[in-house]
PDB file of C-alpha atoms and ligand atoms in Angstrom:
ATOM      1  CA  UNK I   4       0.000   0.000   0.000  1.00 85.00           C
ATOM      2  CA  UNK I   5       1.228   3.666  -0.851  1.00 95.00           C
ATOM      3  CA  UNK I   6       1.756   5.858   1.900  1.00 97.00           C
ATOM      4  CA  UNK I   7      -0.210   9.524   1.246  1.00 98.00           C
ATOM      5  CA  UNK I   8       2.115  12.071   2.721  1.00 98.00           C
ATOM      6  CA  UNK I   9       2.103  16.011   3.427  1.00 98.00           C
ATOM      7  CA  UNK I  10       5.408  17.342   4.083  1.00 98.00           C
ATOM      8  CA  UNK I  11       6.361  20.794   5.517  1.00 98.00           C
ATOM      9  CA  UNK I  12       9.755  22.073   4.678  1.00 98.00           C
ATOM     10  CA  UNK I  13      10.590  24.769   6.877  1.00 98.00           C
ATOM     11  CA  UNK I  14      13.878  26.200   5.387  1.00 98.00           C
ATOM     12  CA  UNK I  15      15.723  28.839   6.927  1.00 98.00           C
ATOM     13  CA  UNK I  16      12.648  30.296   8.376  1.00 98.00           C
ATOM     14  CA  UNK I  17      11.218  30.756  12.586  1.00 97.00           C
ATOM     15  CA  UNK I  18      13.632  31.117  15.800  1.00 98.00           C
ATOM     16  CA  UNK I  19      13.443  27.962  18.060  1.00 98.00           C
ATOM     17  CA  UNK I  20      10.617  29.969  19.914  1.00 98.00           C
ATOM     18  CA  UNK I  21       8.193  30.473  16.724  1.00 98.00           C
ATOM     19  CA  UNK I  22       8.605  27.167  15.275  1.00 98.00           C
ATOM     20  CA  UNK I  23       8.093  25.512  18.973  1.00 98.00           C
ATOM     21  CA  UNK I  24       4.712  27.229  18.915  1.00 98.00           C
ATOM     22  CA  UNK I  25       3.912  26.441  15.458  1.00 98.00           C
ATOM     23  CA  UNK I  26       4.735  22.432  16.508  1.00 98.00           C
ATOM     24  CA  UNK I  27       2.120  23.340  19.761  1.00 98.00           C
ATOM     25  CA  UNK I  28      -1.020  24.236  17.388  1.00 98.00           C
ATOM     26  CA  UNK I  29      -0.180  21.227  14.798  1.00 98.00           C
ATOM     27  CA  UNK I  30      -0.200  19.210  17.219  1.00 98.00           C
ATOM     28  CA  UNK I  31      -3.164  20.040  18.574  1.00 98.00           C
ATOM     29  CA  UNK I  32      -4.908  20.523  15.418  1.00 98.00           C
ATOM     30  CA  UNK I  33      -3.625  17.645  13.701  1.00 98.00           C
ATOM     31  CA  UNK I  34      -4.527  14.334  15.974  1.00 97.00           C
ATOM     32  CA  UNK I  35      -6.390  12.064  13.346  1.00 96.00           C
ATOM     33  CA  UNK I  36      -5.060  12.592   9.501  1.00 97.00           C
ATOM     34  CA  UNK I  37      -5.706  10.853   6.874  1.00 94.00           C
ATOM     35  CA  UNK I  38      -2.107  10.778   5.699  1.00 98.00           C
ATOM     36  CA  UNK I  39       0.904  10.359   6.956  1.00 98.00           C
ATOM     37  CA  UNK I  40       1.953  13.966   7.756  1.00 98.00           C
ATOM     38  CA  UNK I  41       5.662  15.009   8.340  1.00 98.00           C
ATOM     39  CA  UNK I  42       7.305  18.902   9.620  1.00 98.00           C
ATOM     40  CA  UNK I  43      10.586  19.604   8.216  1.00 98.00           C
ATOM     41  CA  UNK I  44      12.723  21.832  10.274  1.00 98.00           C
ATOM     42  CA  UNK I  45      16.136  23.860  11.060  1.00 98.00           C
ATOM     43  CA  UNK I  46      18.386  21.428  13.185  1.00 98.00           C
ATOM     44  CA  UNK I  47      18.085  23.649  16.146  1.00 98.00           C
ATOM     45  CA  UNK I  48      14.174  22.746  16.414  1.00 98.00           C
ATOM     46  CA  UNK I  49      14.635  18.759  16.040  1.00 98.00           C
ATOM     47  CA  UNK I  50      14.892  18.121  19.332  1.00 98.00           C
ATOM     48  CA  UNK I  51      12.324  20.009  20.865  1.00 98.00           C
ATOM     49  CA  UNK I  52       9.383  19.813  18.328  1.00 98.00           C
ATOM     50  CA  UNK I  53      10.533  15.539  18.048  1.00 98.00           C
ATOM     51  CA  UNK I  54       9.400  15.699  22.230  1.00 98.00           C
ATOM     52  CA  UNK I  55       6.740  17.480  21.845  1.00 98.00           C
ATOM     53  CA  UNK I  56       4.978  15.953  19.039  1.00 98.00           C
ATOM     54  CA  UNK I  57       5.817  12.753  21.354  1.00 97.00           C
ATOM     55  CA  UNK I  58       2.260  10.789  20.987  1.00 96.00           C
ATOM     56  CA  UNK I  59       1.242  13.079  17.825  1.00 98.00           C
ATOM     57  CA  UNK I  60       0.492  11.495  14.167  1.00 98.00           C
ATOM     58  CA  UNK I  61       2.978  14.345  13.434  1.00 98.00           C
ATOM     59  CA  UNK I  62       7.091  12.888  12.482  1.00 98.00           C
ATOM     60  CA  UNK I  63      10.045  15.254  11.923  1.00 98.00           C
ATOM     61  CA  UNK I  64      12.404  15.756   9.142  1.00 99.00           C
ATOM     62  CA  UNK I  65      15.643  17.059   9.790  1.00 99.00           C
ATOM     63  CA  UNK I  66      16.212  19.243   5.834  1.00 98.00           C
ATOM     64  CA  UNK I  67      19.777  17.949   5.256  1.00 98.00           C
ATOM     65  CA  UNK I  68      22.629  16.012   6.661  1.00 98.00           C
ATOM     66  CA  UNK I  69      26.496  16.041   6.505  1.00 98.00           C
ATOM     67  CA  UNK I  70      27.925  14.000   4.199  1.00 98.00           C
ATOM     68  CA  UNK I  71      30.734  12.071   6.441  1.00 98.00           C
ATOM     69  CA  UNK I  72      29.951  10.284   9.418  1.00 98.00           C
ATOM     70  CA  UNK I  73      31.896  12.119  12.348  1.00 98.00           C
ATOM     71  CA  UNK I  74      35.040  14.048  12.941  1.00 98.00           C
ATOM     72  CA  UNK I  75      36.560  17.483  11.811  1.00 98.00           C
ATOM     73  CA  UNK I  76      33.608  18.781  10.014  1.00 98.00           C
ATOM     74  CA  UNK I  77      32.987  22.087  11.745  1.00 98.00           C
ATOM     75  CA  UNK I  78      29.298  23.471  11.511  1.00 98.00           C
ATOM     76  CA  UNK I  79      28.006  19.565  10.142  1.00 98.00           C
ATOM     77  CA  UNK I  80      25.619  17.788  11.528  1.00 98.00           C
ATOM     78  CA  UNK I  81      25.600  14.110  10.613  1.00 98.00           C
ATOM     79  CA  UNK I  82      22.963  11.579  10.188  1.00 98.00           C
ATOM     80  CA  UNK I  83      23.554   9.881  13.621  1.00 98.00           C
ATOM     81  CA  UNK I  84      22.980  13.342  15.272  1.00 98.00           C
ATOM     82  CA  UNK I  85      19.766  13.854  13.675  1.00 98.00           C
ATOM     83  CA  UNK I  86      18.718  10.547  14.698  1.00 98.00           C
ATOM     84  CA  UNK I  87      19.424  11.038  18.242  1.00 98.00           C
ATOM     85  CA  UNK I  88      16.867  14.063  18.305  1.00 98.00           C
ATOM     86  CA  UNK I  89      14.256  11.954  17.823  1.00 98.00           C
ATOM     87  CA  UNK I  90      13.445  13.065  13.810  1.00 98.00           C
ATOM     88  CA  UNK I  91      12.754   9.864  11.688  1.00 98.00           C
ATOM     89  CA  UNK I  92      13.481  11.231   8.631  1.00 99.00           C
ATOM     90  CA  UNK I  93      16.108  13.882   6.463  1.00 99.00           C
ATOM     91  CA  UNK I  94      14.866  15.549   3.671  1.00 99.00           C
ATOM     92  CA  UNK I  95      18.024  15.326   0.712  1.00 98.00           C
ATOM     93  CA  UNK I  96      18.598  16.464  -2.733  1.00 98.00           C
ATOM     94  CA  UNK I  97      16.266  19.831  -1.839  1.00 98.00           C
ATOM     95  CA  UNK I  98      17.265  22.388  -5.416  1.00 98.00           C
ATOM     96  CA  UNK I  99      18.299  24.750  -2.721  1.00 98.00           C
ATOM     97  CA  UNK I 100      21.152  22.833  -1.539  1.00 98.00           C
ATOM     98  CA  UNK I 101      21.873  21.407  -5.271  1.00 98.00           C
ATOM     99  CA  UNK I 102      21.850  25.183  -6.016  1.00 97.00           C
ATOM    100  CA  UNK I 103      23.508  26.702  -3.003  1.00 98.00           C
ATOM    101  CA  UNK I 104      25.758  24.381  -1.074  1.00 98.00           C
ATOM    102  CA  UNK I 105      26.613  22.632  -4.356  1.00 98.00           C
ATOM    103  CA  UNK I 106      25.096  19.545  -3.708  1.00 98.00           C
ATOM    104  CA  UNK I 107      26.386  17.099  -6.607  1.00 98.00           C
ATOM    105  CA  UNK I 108      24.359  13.904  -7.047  1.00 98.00           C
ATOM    106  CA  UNK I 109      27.530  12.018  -5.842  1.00 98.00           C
ATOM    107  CA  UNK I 110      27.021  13.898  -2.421  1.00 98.00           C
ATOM    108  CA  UNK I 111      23.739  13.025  -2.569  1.00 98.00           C
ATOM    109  CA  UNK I 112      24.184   9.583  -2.979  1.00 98.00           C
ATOM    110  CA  UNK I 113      26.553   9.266   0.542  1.00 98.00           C
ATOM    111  CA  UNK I 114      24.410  11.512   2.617  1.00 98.00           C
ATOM    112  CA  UNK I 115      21.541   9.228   1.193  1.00 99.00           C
ATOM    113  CA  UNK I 116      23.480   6.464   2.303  1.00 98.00           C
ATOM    114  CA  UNK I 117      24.529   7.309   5.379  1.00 98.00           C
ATOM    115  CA  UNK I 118      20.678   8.688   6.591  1.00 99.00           C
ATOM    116  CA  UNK I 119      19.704   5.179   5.668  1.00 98.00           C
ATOM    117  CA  UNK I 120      22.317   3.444   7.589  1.00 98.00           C
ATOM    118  CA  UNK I 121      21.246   5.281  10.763  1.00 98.00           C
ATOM    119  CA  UNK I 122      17.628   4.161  10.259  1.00 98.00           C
ATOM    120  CA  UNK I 123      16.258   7.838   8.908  1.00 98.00           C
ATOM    121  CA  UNK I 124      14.049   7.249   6.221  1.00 98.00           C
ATOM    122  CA  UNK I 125      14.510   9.672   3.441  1.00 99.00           C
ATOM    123  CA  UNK I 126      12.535  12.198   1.572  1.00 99.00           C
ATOM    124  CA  UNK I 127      14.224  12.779  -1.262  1.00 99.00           C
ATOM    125  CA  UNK I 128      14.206  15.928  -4.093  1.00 98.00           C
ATOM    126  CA  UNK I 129      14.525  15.868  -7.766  1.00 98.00           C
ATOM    127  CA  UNK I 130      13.183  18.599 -10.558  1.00 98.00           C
ATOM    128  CA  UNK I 131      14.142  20.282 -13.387  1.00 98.00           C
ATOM    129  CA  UNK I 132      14.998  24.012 -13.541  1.00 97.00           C
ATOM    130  CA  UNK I 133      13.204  26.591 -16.220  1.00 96.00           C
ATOM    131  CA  UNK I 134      15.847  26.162 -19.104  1.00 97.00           C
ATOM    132  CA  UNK I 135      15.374  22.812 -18.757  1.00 97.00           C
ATOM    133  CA  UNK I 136      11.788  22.325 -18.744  1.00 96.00           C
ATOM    134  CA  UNK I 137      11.467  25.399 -21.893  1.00 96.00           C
ATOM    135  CA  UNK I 138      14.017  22.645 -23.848  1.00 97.00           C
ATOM    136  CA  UNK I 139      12.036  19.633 -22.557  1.00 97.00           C
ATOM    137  CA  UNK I 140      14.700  17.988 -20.956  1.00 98.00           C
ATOM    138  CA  UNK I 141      12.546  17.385 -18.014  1.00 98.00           C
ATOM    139  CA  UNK I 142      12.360  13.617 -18.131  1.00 98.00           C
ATOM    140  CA  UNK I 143      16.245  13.171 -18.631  1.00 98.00           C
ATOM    141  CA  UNK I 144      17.048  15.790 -15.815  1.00 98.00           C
ATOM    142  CA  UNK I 145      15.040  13.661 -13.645  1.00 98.00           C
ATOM    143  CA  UNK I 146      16.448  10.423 -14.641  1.00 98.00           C
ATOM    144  CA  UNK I 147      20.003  11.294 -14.176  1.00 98.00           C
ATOM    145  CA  UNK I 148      19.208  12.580 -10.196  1.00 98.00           C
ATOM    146  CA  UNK I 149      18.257   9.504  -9.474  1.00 98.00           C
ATOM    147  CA  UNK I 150      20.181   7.315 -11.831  1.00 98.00           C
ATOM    148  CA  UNK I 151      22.835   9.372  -9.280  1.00 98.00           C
ATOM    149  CA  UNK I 152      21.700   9.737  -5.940  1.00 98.00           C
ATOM    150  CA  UNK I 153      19.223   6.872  -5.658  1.00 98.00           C
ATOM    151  CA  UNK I 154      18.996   3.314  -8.083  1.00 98.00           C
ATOM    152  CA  UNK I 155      22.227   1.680  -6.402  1.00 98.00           C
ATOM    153  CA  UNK I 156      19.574   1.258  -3.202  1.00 98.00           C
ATOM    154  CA  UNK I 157      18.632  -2.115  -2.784  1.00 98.00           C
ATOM    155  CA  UNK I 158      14.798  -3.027  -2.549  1.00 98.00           C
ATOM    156  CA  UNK I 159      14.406  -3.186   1.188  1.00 98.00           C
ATOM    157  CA  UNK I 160      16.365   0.436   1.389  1.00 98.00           C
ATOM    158  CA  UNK I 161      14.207   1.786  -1.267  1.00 98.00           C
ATOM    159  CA  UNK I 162      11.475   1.047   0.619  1.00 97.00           C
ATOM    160  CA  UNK I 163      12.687   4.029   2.903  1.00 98.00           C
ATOM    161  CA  UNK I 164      12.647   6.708   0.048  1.00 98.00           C
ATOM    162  CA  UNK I 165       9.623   8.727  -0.747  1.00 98.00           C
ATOM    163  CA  UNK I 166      10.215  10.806  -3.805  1.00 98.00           C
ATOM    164  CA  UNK I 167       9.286  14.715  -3.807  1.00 98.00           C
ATOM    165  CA  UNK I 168       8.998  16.423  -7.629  1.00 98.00           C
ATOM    166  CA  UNK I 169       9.684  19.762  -7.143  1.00 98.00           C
ATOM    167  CA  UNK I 170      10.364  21.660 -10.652  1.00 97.00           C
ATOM    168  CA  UNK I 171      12.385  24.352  -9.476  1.00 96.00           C
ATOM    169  CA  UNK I 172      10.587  26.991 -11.434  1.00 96.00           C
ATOM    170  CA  UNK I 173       7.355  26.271  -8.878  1.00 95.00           C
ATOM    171  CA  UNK I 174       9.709  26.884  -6.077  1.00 94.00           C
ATOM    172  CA  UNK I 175       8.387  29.689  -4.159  1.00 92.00           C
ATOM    173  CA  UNK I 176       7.155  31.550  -7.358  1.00 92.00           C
ATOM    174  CA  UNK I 177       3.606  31.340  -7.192  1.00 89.00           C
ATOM    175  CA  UNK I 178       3.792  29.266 -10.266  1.00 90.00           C
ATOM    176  CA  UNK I 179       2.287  25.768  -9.757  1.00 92.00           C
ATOM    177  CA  UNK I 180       2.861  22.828 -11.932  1.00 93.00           C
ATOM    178  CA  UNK I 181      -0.226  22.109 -13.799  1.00 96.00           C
ATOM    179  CA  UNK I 182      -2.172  18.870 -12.381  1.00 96.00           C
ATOM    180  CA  UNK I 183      -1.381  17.667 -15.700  1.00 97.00           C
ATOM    181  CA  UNK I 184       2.181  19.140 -15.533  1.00 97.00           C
ATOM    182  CA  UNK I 185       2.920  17.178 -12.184  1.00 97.00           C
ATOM    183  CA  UNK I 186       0.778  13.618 -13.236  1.00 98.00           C
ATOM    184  CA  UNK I 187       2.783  13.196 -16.095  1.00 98.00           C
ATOM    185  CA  UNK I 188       6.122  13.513 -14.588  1.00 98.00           C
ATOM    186  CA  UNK I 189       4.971  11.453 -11.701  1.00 98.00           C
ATOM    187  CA  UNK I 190       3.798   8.789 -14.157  1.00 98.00           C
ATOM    188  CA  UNK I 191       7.305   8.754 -15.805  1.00 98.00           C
ATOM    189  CA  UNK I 192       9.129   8.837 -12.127  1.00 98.00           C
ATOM    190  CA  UNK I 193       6.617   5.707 -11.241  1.00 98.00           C
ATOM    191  CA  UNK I 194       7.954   4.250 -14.808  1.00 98.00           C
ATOM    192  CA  UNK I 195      11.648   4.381 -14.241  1.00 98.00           C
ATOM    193  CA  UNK I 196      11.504   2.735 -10.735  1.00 98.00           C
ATOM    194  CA  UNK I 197       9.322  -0.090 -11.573  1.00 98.00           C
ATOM    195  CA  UNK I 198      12.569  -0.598 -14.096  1.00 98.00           C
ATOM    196  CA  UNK I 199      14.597  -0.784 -11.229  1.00 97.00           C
ATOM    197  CA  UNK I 200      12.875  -2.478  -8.511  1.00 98.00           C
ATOM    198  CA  UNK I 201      10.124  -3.854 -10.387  1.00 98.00           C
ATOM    199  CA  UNK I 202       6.263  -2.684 -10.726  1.00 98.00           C
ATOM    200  CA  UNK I 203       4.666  -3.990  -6.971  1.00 98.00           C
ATOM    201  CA  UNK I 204       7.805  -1.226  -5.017  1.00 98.00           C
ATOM    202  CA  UNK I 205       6.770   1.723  -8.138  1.00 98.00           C
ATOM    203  CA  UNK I 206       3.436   1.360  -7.298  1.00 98.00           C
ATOM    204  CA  UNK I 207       4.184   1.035  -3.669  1.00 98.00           C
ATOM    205  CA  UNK I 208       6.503   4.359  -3.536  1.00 98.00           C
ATOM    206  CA  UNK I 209       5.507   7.529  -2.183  1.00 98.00           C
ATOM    207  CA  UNK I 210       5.614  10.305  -4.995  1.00 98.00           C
ATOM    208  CA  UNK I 211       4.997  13.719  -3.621  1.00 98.00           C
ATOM    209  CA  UNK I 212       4.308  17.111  -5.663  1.00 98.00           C
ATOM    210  CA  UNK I 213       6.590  20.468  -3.948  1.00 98.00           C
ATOM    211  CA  UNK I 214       6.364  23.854  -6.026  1.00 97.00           C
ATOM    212  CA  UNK I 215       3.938  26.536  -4.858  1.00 96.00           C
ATOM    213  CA  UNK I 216       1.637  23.957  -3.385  1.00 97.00           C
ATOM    214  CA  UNK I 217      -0.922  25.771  -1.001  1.00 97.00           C
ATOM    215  CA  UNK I 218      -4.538  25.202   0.845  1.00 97.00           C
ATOM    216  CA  UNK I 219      -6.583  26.516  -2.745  1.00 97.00           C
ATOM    217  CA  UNK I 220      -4.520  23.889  -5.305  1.00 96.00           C
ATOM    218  CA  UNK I 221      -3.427  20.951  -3.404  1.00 98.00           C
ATOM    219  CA  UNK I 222      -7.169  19.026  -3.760  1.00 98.00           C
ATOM    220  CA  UNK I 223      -6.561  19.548  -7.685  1.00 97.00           C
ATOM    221  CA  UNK I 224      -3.146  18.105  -7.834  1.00 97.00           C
ATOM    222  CA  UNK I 225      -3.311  15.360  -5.456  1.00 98.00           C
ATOM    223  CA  UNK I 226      -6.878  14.360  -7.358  1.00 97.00           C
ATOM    224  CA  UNK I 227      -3.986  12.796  -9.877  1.00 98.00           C
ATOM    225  CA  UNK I 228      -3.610   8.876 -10.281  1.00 97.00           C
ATOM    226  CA  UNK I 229       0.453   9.493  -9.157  1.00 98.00           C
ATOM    227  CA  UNK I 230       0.401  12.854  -7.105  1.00 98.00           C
ATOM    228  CA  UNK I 231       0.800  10.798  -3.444  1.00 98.00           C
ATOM    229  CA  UNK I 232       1.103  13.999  -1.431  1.00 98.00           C
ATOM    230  CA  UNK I 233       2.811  17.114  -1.318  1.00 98.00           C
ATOM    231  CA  UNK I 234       5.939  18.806   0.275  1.00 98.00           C
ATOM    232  CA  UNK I 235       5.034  22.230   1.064  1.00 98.00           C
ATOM    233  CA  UNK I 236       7.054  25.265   1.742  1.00 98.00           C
ATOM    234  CA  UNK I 237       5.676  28.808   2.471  1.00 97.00           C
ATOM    235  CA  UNK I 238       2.119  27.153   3.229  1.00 98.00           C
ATOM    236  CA  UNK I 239       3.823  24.711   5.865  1.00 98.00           C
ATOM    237  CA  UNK I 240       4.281  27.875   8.360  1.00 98.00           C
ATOM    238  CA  UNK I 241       1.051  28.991   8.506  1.00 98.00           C
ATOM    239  CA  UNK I 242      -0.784  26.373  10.660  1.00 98.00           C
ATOM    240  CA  UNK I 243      -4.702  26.950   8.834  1.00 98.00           C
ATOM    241  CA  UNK I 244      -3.082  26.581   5.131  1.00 98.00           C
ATOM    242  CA  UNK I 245      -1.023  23.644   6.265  1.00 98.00           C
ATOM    243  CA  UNK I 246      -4.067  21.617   8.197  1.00 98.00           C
ATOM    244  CA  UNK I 247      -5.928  23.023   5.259  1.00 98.00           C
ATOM    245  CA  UNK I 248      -3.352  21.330   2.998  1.00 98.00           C
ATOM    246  CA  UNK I 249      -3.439  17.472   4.867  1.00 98.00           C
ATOM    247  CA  UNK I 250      -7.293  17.943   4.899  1.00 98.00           C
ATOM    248  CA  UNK I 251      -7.227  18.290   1.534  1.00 97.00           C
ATOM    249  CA  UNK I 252      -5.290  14.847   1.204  1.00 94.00           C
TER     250      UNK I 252
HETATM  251  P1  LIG U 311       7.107  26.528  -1.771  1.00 59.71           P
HETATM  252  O1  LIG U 311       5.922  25.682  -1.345  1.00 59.71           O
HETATM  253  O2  LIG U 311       7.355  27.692  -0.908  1.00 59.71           O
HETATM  254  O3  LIG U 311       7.055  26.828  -3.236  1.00 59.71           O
HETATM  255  O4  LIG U 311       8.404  25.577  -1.562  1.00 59.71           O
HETATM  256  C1  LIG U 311       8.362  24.284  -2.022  1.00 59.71           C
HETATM  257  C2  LIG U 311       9.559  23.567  -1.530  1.00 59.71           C
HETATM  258  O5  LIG U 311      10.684  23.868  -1.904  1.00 59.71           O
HETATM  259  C3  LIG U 311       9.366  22.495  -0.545  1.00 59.71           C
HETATM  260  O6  LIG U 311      10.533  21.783  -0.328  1.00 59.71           O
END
């Protein structure tokens, strides 16, 4: 059975203080979803908002991880540390930090590895940018990040991996994917892992929608066949649009 998911990703935003009370009213407001429904946050929150949601639907997502395991990495936080807050799973591969922090798909594929290996489970980000989807190289873009990041996983660690499309022109532009838009890629994304692990795991695997998903389109694009969920951004700190979001799922 396919897990449906919602997904907040909090990025850079809310002191320890404001996302602690935003944690306090979702998990009062959100005690019975229909989905599985998941906050991502700073580092600095995991521990608190992972013992306060204690007995709450609600899991946390650390947003990254280092990519070594310990040592002489000053300002990392590695996979085992996230762990020991409490979070259950690490959102990777987010266009930000492909962008920003020059996240190859080769770093990808050992912080991947390593969230795996300390029992995270792993939400994990591919998308084309705007160049890419005006020269309709879309499909291929998509293919490579997780030909590179993701298909050397065997079948019991795939199992851990819920997929998030997020075309990086959506990102926090006000410009949604079109259902149609998002279906189709998530009907190709479905297509290339049933290559790899078979059809019974692509149908099984959690595809989620992230782009300028919000409380008035998310019924319309999680109506589609492959749209599983979403991962939500700016909607995920405002607690109406993001119980307005998981209702909607
Ligand atoms: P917005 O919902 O703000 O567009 O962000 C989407 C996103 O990047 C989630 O990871």
């Amino acid at each position: 059975m396919r897990t449906r998911m919602v997904a907040g990703n909090w990025k850079m935003n809310m002191n320890l203080q404001e996302g602690v009370a935003l944690a306090t009213e979702l998990k009062q407001r959100v005690t019975n979803p229909g989905c599985e429904v998941v906050i991502g946050t700073p580092f600095i929150h995991l521990t608190e908002v992972s013992r306060l949601l204690e007995g709450s639907p609600i899991r946390v997502a650390a947003e990254n991880c280092a990519d070594q395991v310990k040592g002489a990495y000053t300002g990392e936080v590695s996979a085992a540390m996230v762990r020991s807050t409490g979070a259950t799973y690490c959102i990777l591969g987010h266009s930000e930090r492909r962008a920003y922090y020059h996240e190859t798909a080769e770093i990808l594929k050992k912080k991947v590895d390593l969230a795996l290996a300390e029992g995270l489970r792993v939400i994990f980000c591919i998308g084309e940018v705007k160049e890419e989807r005006e020269s309709n190289r879309q499909n291929e873009v998509v293919a490579a990040q997780l030909e590179g990041s993701l298909f050397h996983l065997s079948e019991e660690q795939w199992k851990q991996i819920t997929l998030a499309y997020e075309p990086v022109w959506a990102i926090g532009t006000g410009l949604t994917a079109t259902p149609e838009q998002a279906q189709d890629m998530h009907a190709y994304i479905r297509s290339l892992v049933a290559k790899h692990y078979g059809e019974q795991v692509a149908e099984d695997t959690t595809i989620l929608y992230g782009g300028s998903c919000n409380e008035k389109n998310a019924a319309e694009l999680f109506a589609n066949r492959d749209v599983d969920g979403g991962l939500i951004g700016g909607a995920s700190l405002v607690a109406d649009k993001f119980c307005a979001i998981i209702a909607a799922r």
